[in-house]
Amino acid sequence: MSYPTTIKGIQAGLKAGDFTAVELLEGIYERIAAVDGDVKAFLALNKEEALVEAKAADERGYGDDAPKLNGVPVGVKDNILTKGLTTTASSKMLENFVPTYDATVVRKLREAGAIIVGKLNMDEFAMGASSETSYFQTTHNPWDLNRVPGGSSSGSGAAVGSRQVPATLGSDTGGSIRNPAAFNGVVGMKPTYGAVSRLGAIAMASSLDQIGPLTITVEDNALLLEVLAGHDPMDSTSFTDDDLDTNYSAKLGQSLAGLKIAYPVEYKSDVIDPEIRAAIDQAAQYFEAQGAIVEEVSLPNTEHGVNAYYVIMAAESSVNLQRFDGIRYGYRSPNAKDLDDIYVMSRSEGFGDEVKRRIMLGTYSLSSESYDLYYKKAAQVRTLIREDFEKVLADYDLIMGPTTTTVAFEIGERSEDPIEMYMADLLTVPANLAGNPAMSVPAGLNSEGMPIGMQLIGRSLDEATLYQVADNFEKGHDFVDQAPNL
Amino acid sequence: MISRDKVQHIAHLAKLHLTDADLDHMEKEINDTIEMFEALQAVDTEGVEPTYYGNRKRNVMREDKPIDSGKKEALLANAPDAQDGYIRVPVILEKEDA
């Protein structure tokens, strides 16, 4: 039989007794066996444990007292620790690494009754926008197998886009949830920095990283974030529960009348593909027709975002990746003869080119001669970008624009040119630098049949308004019914 | 513009060994990227406080007390080489000849 593809649909079916969690899970593994040979989203499946968990979910039942995601299958990006299940960050460095604990988000999923289906491919250590830096495999875009799925949460986007699983976890440092959400025609949320615990996320740039959900529908996304968000005493940057209102579904269904939406002139620039601009212009007209007020504003420091981001991200990454020394865990070169060999040879053989490039850039920008020139300067520009958002969001409820400048590009098209690849992040990095919540929601297909993503950026901790607007937009269109032909 | 020697020095600081072929492309890519970063110098940041953190939470304190993770075996299983409850590494100090 065919099963519902959304969380809400699955929950209704489980509750009505149309199928069990075990049957659903078996159906999901059949779907993965049928399409993932082409898509290559999963690095590893968790069949044995997942079946045990599905049986347990069925035994708990689907009454009103059942946990919030009981029996719901979820895929997890492979930089998020899963106890006993190999977690590689798509790097040779961690090819055989088996975590001894669950990331807080994974623990919360399990406590909510969700079932971990498997681990998803990504760019190595989340460095890339295409999965091409993965040590293991390149994931293919389900809408056109010759194109990239975006990244770095490549498998997380492609697995939902190809309707293999209803939901996945990704991580977003400069757009790594929103970019693959846009390229695969799904919904992806980067929550406010500090809304979701980072404990157990393999760190890339600690002041920018956030974990978030990718789903087919907006309401599913809000539901999942309600499970993921919350204070964690093990992550000192996580907001306390006094600061957080995790009722992210609270505004779903409310009218958009009177909402003030800012559409920055910088998000309409010539670097953005004309078909994408047209789709976002149409979305603006749709919002006006719903009674919202859409006005042009300026975020004047947008153009400096990518540069500031790459300086800060590389600096923080170079420090975070110092822990990979070949001693306590991870790859150790079999040729190492002494201690310095262990460090140098293990790192040189264990890291891929893009990772090395960023370690080199970060080490350089933190060196005494260039610290003020690059790192401090970038941190000051970060302040200006944050202030741009604060000024606009003092007058407007949210900001709208495109998620990406182009639709998914061809595999191999940008992999030889790092700077061209960095430009994929142009529209997404500002929200990471500022810490604000930002999501990508499907905004139709272009003339080649490739998905276009609309980005909504909100006030700090105001994910609920983004979900309200995105849900209204989704229900006013038929984009959810569009799925790749696989 | 940074020199090939400088790139080599950065690699040394980062505990990376670059082959000559690595150096060829790394030198170009790093210089291209640094050239891109130069655009930041045009931004007027006079008197602007830098932002180093993702949000403006203050230091968070907790009691510093040891806990037994109970995971010694599992942790050692991830080590590339272990023996008798310790992580094994190659000889660090050579014995001096008598």
Coordinates of C-alpha atoms in Angstrom, one line a residue:
Chain A
M1 CA 0.0 0.0 0.0
S2 CA 1.1 3.6 -0.2
Y3 CA 1.4 5.6 2.9
P4 CA 0.9 9.3 3.6
T5 CA 4.0 11.4 3.0
T6 CA 3.5 14.1 5.7
I7 CA 3.8 13.9 9.5
K8 CA 0.2 15.0 9.9
G9 CA -1.0 12.4 7.4
I10 CA 1.0 9.7 9.1
Q11 CA -0.3 10.6 12.5
A12 CA -3.9 10.5 11.2
G13 CA -3.3 7.1 9.6
L14 CA -1.7 5.7 12.8
K15 CA -4.4 7.0 15.0
A16 CA -7.2 5.6 12.7
G17 CA -5.4 2.2 12.6
D18 CA -5.0 2.3 8.8
F19 CA -1.5 1.0 9.3
T20 CA 1.0 0.4 12.1
A21 CA 4.3 2.1 12.7
V22 CA 6.1 -1.2 11.8
E23 CA 4.2 -1.4 8.4
L24 CA 4.9 2.3 7.7
L25 CA 8.6 1.8 8.5
E26 CA 8.8 -1.2 6.3
G27 CA 7.2 0.8 3.5
I28 CA 9.7 3.6 4.0
Y29 CA 12.6 1.2 3.7
E30 CA 11.0 -0.2 0.5
R31 CA 10.8 3.3 -0.8
I32 CA 14.4 4.0 0.1
A33 CA 15.5 0.7 -1.6
A34 CA 13.5 1.8 -4.7
V35 CA 14.8 5.4 -5.2
D36 CA 17.9 6.0 -3.1
G37 CA 20.1 4.1 -5.4
D38 CA 19.6 7.1 -7.7
V39 CA 19.3 9.9 -5.1
K40 CA 22.0 8.7 -2.7
A41 CA 20.7 10.7 0.2
F42 CA 21.4 8.1 2.9
L43 CA 24.8 7.1 4.1
A44 CA 23.5 4.4 6.6
L45 CA 20.2 2.9 7.5
N46 CA 19.2 2.1 11.1
K47 CA 16.8 -0.8 10.2
E48 CA 17.3 -3.1 13.1
E49 CA 17.0 -0.6 15.9
A50 CA 14.2 1.3 14.0
L51 CA 12.0 -1.8 13.8
V52 CA 12.4 -2.3 17.6
E53 CA 11.4 1.3 18.1
A54 CA 8.5 1.1 15.7
K55 CA 7.1 -2.0 17.6
A56 CA 7.5 0.0 20.9
A57 CA 5.6 2.9 19.3
D58 CA 2.8 0.6 18.3
E59 CA 2.6 -0.8 21.8
R60 CA 2.4 2.7 23.3
G61 CA -0.5 3.3 20.9
Y62 CA -1.9 6.5 19.4
G63 CA -4.2 7.8 22.0
D64 CA -4.3 11.3 23.3
D65 CA -1.6 10.5 25.9
A66 CA 0.9 9.2 23.2
P67 CA 4.1 11.1 22.8
K68 CA 4.0 13.9 20.3
L69 CA 5.7 12.2 17.3
N70 CA 4.9 8.6 18.2
G71 CA 5.8 6.3 15.3
V72 CA 7.0 9.1 13.0
P73 CA 10.1 8.2 11.0
V74 CA 12.8 10.9 10.8
G75 CA 16.2 11.0 9.0
V76 CA 19.2 12.7 10.6
K77 CA 22.1 14.6 9.1
D78 CA 25.4 12.7 9.6
N79 CA 27.0 15.5 11.7
I80 CA 24.4 15.0 14.5
L81 CA 25.4 12.3 17.0
T82 CA 23.3 9.1 17.3
K83 CA 24.3 6.8 20.1
G84 CA 25.7 3.5 18.8
L85 CA 25.1 4.5 15.1
T86 CA 28.2 5.6 13.1
T87 CA 28.3 9.4 12.6
T88 CA 30.9 10.5 10.1
A89 CA 30.2 14.2 9.1
S90 CA 30.8 12.7 5.6
S91 CA 34.6 12.7 6.4
K92 CA 37.2 10.0 6.1
M93 CA 38.3 11.5 9.5
L94 CA 35.2 10.0 11.2
E95 CA 34.6 7.0 8.9
N96 CA 34.4 4.6 11.9
F97 CA 33.3 7.0 14.7
V98 CA 30.5 5.6 16.9
P99 CA 29.0 8.1 19.3
T100 CA 28.6 7.2 22.9
Y101 CA 25.7 9.5 23.4
D102 CA 22.8 11.1 21.5
A103 CA 22.7 14.7 20.5
T104 CA 20.1 16.5 22.6
V105 CA 17.9 16.9 19.5
V106 CA 18.1 13.1 18.8
R107 CA 17.3 12.4 22.5
K108 CA 14.3 14.7 22.2
L109 CA 13.1 13.0 19.0
R110 CA 13.3 9.6 20.7
E111 CA 11.5 10.8 23.8
A112 CA 8.8 12.1 21.5
G113 CA 8.4 8.6 20.0
A114 CA 10.0 9.4 16.7
I115 CA 12.0 6.7 14.9
I116 CA 15.5 7.3 13.5
V117 CA 15.5 5.9 10.0
G118 CA 19.1 6.5 9.1
K119 CA 21.9 9.0 8.6
L120 CA 22.1 11.4 5.7
N121 CA 24.9 12.5 3.4
M122 CA 26.3 16.0 3.6
D123 CA 29.2 18.1 2.5
E124 CA 32.3 17.1 4.5
F125 CA 32.0 18.7 8.0
A126 CA 29.1 20.8 6.5
M127 CA 31.5 22.7 4.2
G128 CA 29.9 23.1 0.8
A129 CA 26.6 23.7 -1.0
S130 CA 26.3 20.5 -3.1
S131 CA 27.4 17.3 -1.2
E132 CA 30.4 17.2 -3.7
T133 CA 32.8 17.5 -0.8
S134 CA 31.4 14.4 0.9
Y135 CA 34.1 11.7 1.3
F136 CA 31.6 9.0 0.6
Q137 CA 29.2 10.0 -2.2
T138 CA 27.5 12.8 -4.1
T139 CA 23.8 13.1 -3.5
H140 CA 21.6 13.8 -6.6
N141 CA 18.7 16.2 -6.9
P142 CA 15.5 14.2 -7.1
W143 CA 14.0 16.8 -9.6
D144 CA 16.9 16.3 -12.0
L145 CA 19.5 13.6 -11.1
N146 CA 22.2 15.6 -13.0
R147 CA 21.9 18.4 -10.6
V148 CA 23.1 19.0 -7.0
P149 CA 20.7 18.8 -4.1
G150 CA 22.2 21.9 -2.5
G151 CA 24.0 21.7 0.9
S152 CA 25.4 21.2 3.2
S153 CA 22.3 19.3 4.5
S154 CA 22.2 17.6 1.0
G155 CA 20.8 14.2 2.0
S156 CA 18.3 15.9 4.4
G157 CA 16.9 18.0 1.6
A158 CA 16.9 15.2 -1.1
A159 CA 15.4 12.5 1.2
V160 CA 12.4 14.7 1.9
G161 CA 12.2 16.1 -1.6
S162 CA 12.1 12.5 -3.0
R163 CA 9.4 11.6 -0.4
Q164 CA 11.6 8.9 1.2
V165 CA 10.9 10.2 4.7
P166 CA 8.5 12.9 5.9
A167 CA 11.1 14.8 7.9
T168 CA 14.8 15.2 8.5
L169 CA 17.2 17.1 10.7
G170 CA 19.8 19.4 9.1
S171 CA 22.2 22.0 10.4
D172 CA 22.6 25.5 9.1
T173 CA 25.8 27.6 9.5
G174 CA 25.4 29.8 6.4
G175 CA 22.3 28.4 4.7
S176 CA 22.9 24.6 4.9
I177 CA 19.2 23.9 5.7
R178 CA 17.6 26.6 3.6
N179 CA 19.7 26.0 0.5
P180 CA 18.8 22.3 0.1
A181 CA 15.2 23.1 1.1
A182 CA 15.0 25.5 -1.8
F183 CA 16.8 23.2 -4.3
N184 CA 14.6 20.2 -3.4
G185 CA 11.2 22.0 -3.1
V186 CA 10.8 21.4 0.7
V187 CA 10.3 23.5 3.8
G188 CA 13.5 24.2 5.9
M189 CA 13.8 26.2 9.1
K190 CA 17.0 27.7 10.6
P191 CA 15.8 28.6 14.1
T192 CA 16.9 31.6 16.1
Y193 CA 20.5 31.0 17.3
G194 CA 20.1 29.4 20.8
A195 CA 16.6 28.1 20.3
V196 CA 17.8 24.6 19.7
S197 CA 20.6 22.8 21.6
R198 CA 23.8 22.3 19.7
L199 CA 25.0 19.5 22.1
G200 CA 26.0 16.6 19.9
A201 CA 26.2 18.6 16.6
I202 CA 29.7 18.2 15.3
A203 CA 30.8 21.8 15.5
M204 CA 31.7 23.8 12.4
A205 CA 31.4 27.5 13.4
S206 CA 30.0 27.6 16.9
S207 CA 28.6 31.2 16.8
L208 CA 26.6 30.4 13.6
D209 CA 25.6 26.7 13.7
Q210 CA 21.9 25.8 14.4
I211 CA 20.1 22.6 14.0
G212 CA 16.6 22.7 12.4
P213 CA 13.9 20.6 10.6
L214 CA 13.2 19.9 6.9
T215 CA 9.7 18.8 6.0
I216 CA 7.2 18.7 3.2
T217 CA 4.7 21.0 4.8
V218 CA 5.0 24.1 7.1
E219 CA 2.7 22.7 9.8
D220 CA 4.9 19.6 10.0
N221 CA 7.9 21.8 10.3
A222 CA 6.4 23.8 13.2
L223 CA 5.4 20.6 15.0
L224 CA 8.9 19.2 14.7
L225 CA 10.6 22.4 16.0
E226 CA 8.2 22.2 19.0
V227 CA 9.9 19.0 19.9
L228 CA 13.5 20.1 19.1
A229 CA 13.6 23.6 20.8
G230 CA 14.2 24.3 24.4
H231 CA 16.9 25.0 27.0
D232 CA 19.7 22.6 27.4
P233 CA 22.0 23.0 30.4
M234 CA 24.7 21.3 28.3
D235 CA 24.6 24.2 25.8
S236 CA 25.4 27.5 27.5
T237 CA 24.3 29.4 24.4
S238 CA 20.8 27.9 24.5
F239 CA 18.0 30.2 25.6
T240 CA 16.3 29.5 28.9
D241 CA 12.7 28.3 28.8
D242 CA 11.7 31.8 30.2
D243 CA 13.0 33.3 27.0
L244 CA 11.5 30.7 24.6
D245 CA 7.9 30.3 23.6
T246 CA 8.0 26.9 21.8
N247 CA 4.3 27.0 20.7
Y248 CA 5.4 27.4 17.1
S249 CA 2.1 26.3 15.7
A250 CA 0.3 29.0 17.7
K251 CA -0.4 31.4 14.8
L252 CA -1.1 28.8 12.0
G253 CA -4.3 29.7 10.3
Q254 CA -4.4 33.3 11.5
S255 CA -5.1 36.0 8.9
L256 CA -2.2 37.9 7.3
A257 CA -4.3 41.1 7.3
G258 CA -2.3 44.1 8.6
L259 CA 1.0 42.2 8.8
K260 CA 3.9 44.3 7.6
I261 CA 6.4 42.5 5.3
A262 CA 9.7 44.0 4.2
Y263 CA 11.0 43.2 0.8
P264 CA 14.6 44.4 0.6
V265 CA 15.8 46.0 -2.6
E266 CA 19.1 44.0 -2.2
Y267 CA 17.0 40.8 -2.5
K268 CA 15.8 41.9 -6.0
S269 CA 19.2 42.5 -7.5
D270 CA 20.5 41.4 -10.9
V271 CA 22.6 38.6 -9.4
I272 CA 19.3 36.8 -8.8
D273 CA 17.9 34.7 -11.6
P274 CA 15.0 36.6 -13.3
E275 CA 12.6 33.6 -12.9
I276 CA 13.3 33.5 -9.2
R277 CA 12.8 37.3 -8.9
A278 CA 9.5 36.9 -10.7
A279 CA 8.3 34.1 -8.4
I280 CA 9.1 36.2 -5.3
D281 CA 7.4 39.3 -6.8
Q282 CA 4.3 37.1 -7.3
A283 CA 4.5 36.0 -3.7
A284 CA 4.6 39.6 -2.6
Q285 CA 1.5 40.2 -4.7
Y286 CA -0.1 37.2 -3.1
F287 CA 0.6 38.6 0.4
E288 CA -0.9 41.9 -0.5
A289 CA -4.0 40.2 -1.7
Q290 CA -4.2 38.6 1.7
G291 CA -4.2 42.0 3.3
A292 CA -0.6 42.2 4.3
I293 CA 1.4 45.4 3.7
V294 CA 4.5 44.7 1.5
E295 CA 7.1 47.5 1.3
E296 CA 10.5 47.9 -0.2
V297 CA 13.3 48.4 2.4
S298 CA 17.1 48.4 2.3
L299 CA 19.6 46.1 4.1
P300 CA 22.6 48.0 2.8
N301 CA 25.3 45.7 4.2
T302 CA 23.9 42.5 2.4
E303 CA 26.7 42.6 -0.1
H304 CA 29.3 42.3 2.6
G305 CA 27.6 39.2 4.2
V306 CA 29.5 36.5 2.3
N307 CA 32.9 38.0 3.0
A308 CA 32.2 38.6 6.7
Y309 CA 30.7 35.1 6.9
Y310 CA 33.6 33.3 5.2
V311 CA 36.2 35.1 7.5
I312 CA 34.3 34.3 10.7
M313 CA 33.2 30.8 9.6
A314 CA 36.7 29.8 8.5
A315 CA 38.3 31.2 11.7
E316 CA 35.8 29.3 14.0
S317 CA 36.0 26.1 11.9
S318 CA 39.8 26.1 12.0
V319 CA 39.7 26.2 15.8
N320 CA 36.9 23.6 16.1
L321 CA 38.7 21.2 13.8
Q322 CA 41.9 21.3 15.9
R323 CA 40.3 18.5 18.0
F324 CA 40.9 16.1 15.2
D325 CA 44.4 15.1 16.1
G326 CA 44.5 11.3 15.5
I327 CA 44.8 10.5 19.2
R328 CA 41.5 10.0 21.0
Y329 CA 39.1 9.2 18.1
G330 CA 38.9 9.5 14.3
Y331 CA 41.4 8.6 11.7
R332 CA 45.1 8.0 12.6
S333 CA 47.6 7.6 9.7
P334 CA 49.1 4.1 9.7
N335 CA 52.3 5.7 8.6
A336 CA 52.8 8.0 11.6
K337 CA 56.0 7.3 13.4
D338 CA 56.0 10.0 16.1
L339 CA 53.7 12.4 17.8
D340 CA 54.0 15.3 15.3
D341 CA 53.5 12.7 12.5
I342 CA 50.2 11.6 14.1
Y343 CA 48.9 15.2 14.0
V344 CA 50.2 16.2 10.6
M345 CA 49.7 12.9 8.7
S346 CA 46.3 12.0 10.2
R347 CA 44.9 15.5 9.4
S348 CA 46.5 15.7 6.0
E349 CA 45.2 12.2 5.0
G350 CA 41.9 12.5 6.9
F351 CA 40.5 15.9 5.7
G352 CA 39.4 16.7 2.2
D353 CA 40.5 19.7 0.1
E354 CA 37.6 22.1 1.1
V355 CA 38.1 21.4 4.8
K356 CA 41.9 22.0 4.4
R357 CA 41.2 25.2 2.5
R358 CA 39.0 26.6 5.3
I359 CA 41.4 25.5 8.0
M360 CA 44.1 27.4 6.2
L361 CA 42.0 30.5 5.7
G362 CA 40.9 30.5 9.3
T363 CA 44.4 29.9 10.6
Y364 CA 45.6 32.8 8.5
S365 CA 42.8 35.2 9.5
L366 CA 43.4 34.5 13.2
S367 CA 47.2 35.0 12.9
S368 CA 48.5 38.1 14.7
E369 CA 49.4 39.9 11.5
S370 CA 45.9 39.6 10.0
Y371 CA 43.6 39.4 13.0
D372 CA 42.6 43.1 13.0
L373 CA 42.5 43.3 9.2
Y374 CA 40.2 40.3 8.6
Y375 CA 38.8 38.6 11.7
K376 CA 38.0 41.7 13.8
K377 CA 36.9 43.6 10.7
A378 CA 34.5 40.8 9.8
A379 CA 33.1 40.8 13.3
Q380 CA 32.4 44.5 13.1
V381 CA 30.7 44.1 9.7
R382 CA 28.7 41.4 11.4
T383 CA 27.4 44.0 13.9
L384 CA 26.3 46.2 11.0
I385 CA 24.5 43.4 9.4
R386 CA 22.7 42.6 12.7
E387 CA 21.8 46.3 13.0
D388 CA 20.4 46.3 9.5
F389 CA 18.0 43.6 10.5
E390 CA 17.1 45.2 13.8
K391 CA 16.2 48.5 12.1
V392 CA 14.0 46.9 9.5
L393 CA 12.4 44.5 12.0
A394 CA 11.5 47.3 14.4
D395 CA 9.0 48.5 11.7
Y396 CA 8.1 45.2 10.0
D397 CA 7.0 41.8 11.2
L398 CA 9.2 39.9 8.8
I399 CA 11.5 40.1 5.7
M400 CA 10.8 38.2 2.5
G401 CA 13.1 37.4 -0.5
P402 CA 14.5 34.5 -2.4
T403 CA 16.5 31.8 -0.7
T404 CA 19.0 31.3 -3.5
T405 CA 20.3 33.3 -6.5
T406 CA 19.8 30.3 -8.8
V407 CA 18.0 27.0 -8.9
A408 CA 20.0 23.8 -8.4
F409 CA 23.1 23.8 -10.6
E410 CA 24.6 20.9 -12.4
I411 CA 26.9 18.4 -10.6
G412 CA 30.5 19.4 -11.3
E413 CA 29.5 22.9 -12.5
R414 CA 31.0 24.8 -9.5
S415 CA 33.1 22.1 -7.7
E416 CA 36.4 23.4 -9.3
D417 CA 35.8 27.0 -8.2
P418 CA 35.4 27.5 -4.5
I419 CA 34.4 31.2 -4.8
E420 CA 31.6 30.4 -7.2
M421 CA 30.4 27.8 -4.7
Y422 CA 30.6 30.3 -1.8
M423 CA 28.3 32.6 -3.7
A424 CA 25.5 30.0 -3.3
D425 CA 25.3 31.4 0.3
L426 CA 24.8 35.1 -0.6
L427 CA 21.2 35.4 0.6
T428 CA 21.3 33.0 3.5
V429 CA 24.4 34.0 5.5
P430 CA 23.0 37.3 6.8
A431 CA 20.5 35.5 9.1
N432 CA 23.2 33.4 10.6
L433 CA 25.4 36.4 11.2
A434 CA 22.5 38.2 12.9
G435 CA 21.2 35.1 14.7
N436 CA 17.6 35.6 13.4
P437 CA 15.3 32.8 12.5
A438 CA 15.0 32.2 8.7
M439 CA 13.2 29.6 6.6
S440 CA 12.8 28.5 3.0
V441 CA 9.4 27.6 1.7
P442 CA 8.6 26.3 -1.8
A443 CA 7.6 29.1 -4.3
G444 CA 6.9 27.1 -7.4
L445 CA 8.9 25.6 -10.3
N446 CA 10.9 27.4 -12.9
S447 CA 10.5 26.8 -16.7
E448 CA 12.9 23.9 -16.4
G449 CA 10.8 22.3 -13.7
M450 CA 13.3 23.0 -10.9
P451 CA 12.0 24.2 -7.5
I452 CA 12.3 27.9 -6.4
G453 CA 12.6 28.7 -2.6
M454 CA 11.3 31.8 -0.9
Q455 CA 13.1 32.9 2.2
L456 CA 11.3 34.4 5.2
I457 CA 13.4 36.1 7.9
G458 CA 11.9 36.9 11.3
R459 CA 12.6 38.7 14.5
S460 CA 14.7 36.9 17.1
L461 CA 12.6 34.0 18.6
D462 CA 9.6 34.8 16.4
E463 CA 9.5 31.6 14.4
A464 CA 5.7 31.5 15.0
T465 CA 5.1 34.4 12.6
L466 CA 7.3 32.9 9.9
Y467 CA 5.3 29.7 10.2
Q468 CA 2.0 31.7 10.1
V469 CA 3.0 33.4 6.8
A470 CA 4.6 30.4 5.2
D471 CA 1.6 28.1 6.0
N472 CA -0.8 30.7 4.5
F473 CA 1.4 30.9 1.4
E474 CA 1.6 27.1 1.1
K475 CA -2.2 26.6 1.5
G476 CA -2.8 29.4 -1.1
H477 CA -0.9 27.4 -3.7
D478 CA -0.5 23.8 -4.9
F479 CA 3.3 23.6 -4.5
V480 CA 3.0 20.7 -1.9
D481 CA 1.3 18.6 -4.5
Q482 CA 4.3 19.0 -6.8
A483 CA 6.8 16.2 -6.3
P484 CA 9.6 14.9 -8.4
N485 CA 8.8 12.0 -10.6
L486 CA 10.8 9.2 -9.0
Chain B
M1 CA 48.9 38.5 -1.8
I2 CA 50.6 35.9 0.3
S3 CA 53.6 34.0 -0.9
R4 CA 54.0 30.3 -1.4
D5 CA 56.4 30.2 1.7
K6 CA 53.7 31.9 3.7
V7 CA 51.1 29.3 2.6
Q8 CA 53.5 26.6 3.7
H9 CA 54.0 28.3 7.0
I10 CA 50.2 28.5 7.6
A11 CA 49.9 24.8 6.8
H12 CA 52.7 24.1 9.4
L13 CA 50.7 26.1 12.0
A14 CA 47.5 24.2 11.1
K15 CA 49.4 20.8 11.3
L16 CA 48.7 20.1 7.7
H17 CA 51.2 18.8 5.1
L18 CA 50.7 20.1 1.6
T19 CA 52.3 18.3 -1.4
D20 CA 53.7 20.5 -4.2
A21 CA 50.5 19.8 -6.1
D22 CA 48.4 20.8 -3.1
L23 CA 50.4 24.0 -2.8
D24 CA 49.9 24.9 -6.4
H25 CA 46.2 25.1 -6.1
M26 CA 46.0 26.1 -2.5
E27 CA 48.2 29.2 -3.1
K28 CA 45.9 30.4 -5.8
E29 CA 42.6 29.6 -4.0
I30 CA 43.7 31.2 -0.8
N31 CA 44.9 34.3 -2.6
D32 CA 41.7 34.5 -4.6
T33 CA 39.7 34.3 -1.4
I34 CA 41.8 36.8 0.5
E35 CA 41.4 39.2 -2.5
M36 CA 37.6 38.7 -2.1
F37 CA 37.9 39.5 1.6
E38 CA 39.6 42.8 0.7
A39 CA 36.2 44.3 -0.1
L40 CA 35.6 44.4 3.6
Q41 CA 38.2 47.1 4.0
A42 CA 35.9 49.5 2.2
V43 CA 33.3 49.2 4.9
D44 CA 33.4 52.1 7.5
T45 CA 33.5 50.3 10.9
E46 CA 34.9 53.2 12.9
G47 CA 33.7 52.8 16.4
V48 CA 31.6 49.7 15.7
E49 CA 31.7 47.0 18.4
P50 CA 32.6 43.6 16.9
T51 CA 30.1 40.7 17.3
Y52 CA 31.8 37.5 18.3
Y53 CA 28.8 35.5 19.5
G54 CA 25.6 34.2 18.1
N55 CA 23.5 35.9 20.8
R56 CA 24.0 38.2 23.6
K57 CA 23.7 35.8 26.5
R58 CA 26.1 36.4 29.4
N59 CA 28.5 33.9 30.8
V60 CA 26.6 30.9 32.2
M61 CA 28.1 29.3 35.3
R62 CA 27.5 25.9 36.8
E63 CA 29.2 24.0 39.6
D64 CA 32.3 22.3 38.4
K65 CA 31.9 18.7 39.6
P66 CA 33.3 15.5 38.2
I67 CA 30.8 12.9 37.0
D68 CA 31.5 9.3 36.0
S69 CA 30.3 8.9 32.4
G70 CA 30.4 5.1 32.7
K71 CA 31.5 5.0 29.1
K72 CA 35.2 4.2 29.4
E73 CA 35.1 1.1 27.2
A74 CA 32.9 2.8 24.5
L75 CA 35.2 5.8 24.5
L76 CA 38.3 3.7 24.2
A77 CA 36.7 1.8 21.4
N78 CA 36.8 5.0 19.3
A79 CA 40.5 5.5 19.9
P80 CA 42.7 4.4 17.0
D81 CA 44.9 2.4 19.4
A82 CA 44.3 1.5 23.0
Q83 CA 45.8 -0.9 25.6
D84 CA 45.0 -1.7 29.2
G85 CA 42.5 1.1 29.5
Y86 CA 44.8 3.7 28.0
I87 CA 45.1 5.3 24.6
R88 CA 48.3 4.2 22.9
V89 CA 50.5 6.6 20.9
P90 CA 53.9 6.1 19.3
V91 CA 57.0 6.9 21.3
I92 CA 57.2 10.6 22.1
L93 CA 60.7 10.9 23.6
E94 CA 63.5 8.9 22.1
K95 CA 65.7 7.1 24.5
E96 CA 69.2 8.7 24.6
D97 CA 72.0 6.4 23.8
A98 CA 74.0 5.6 26.9

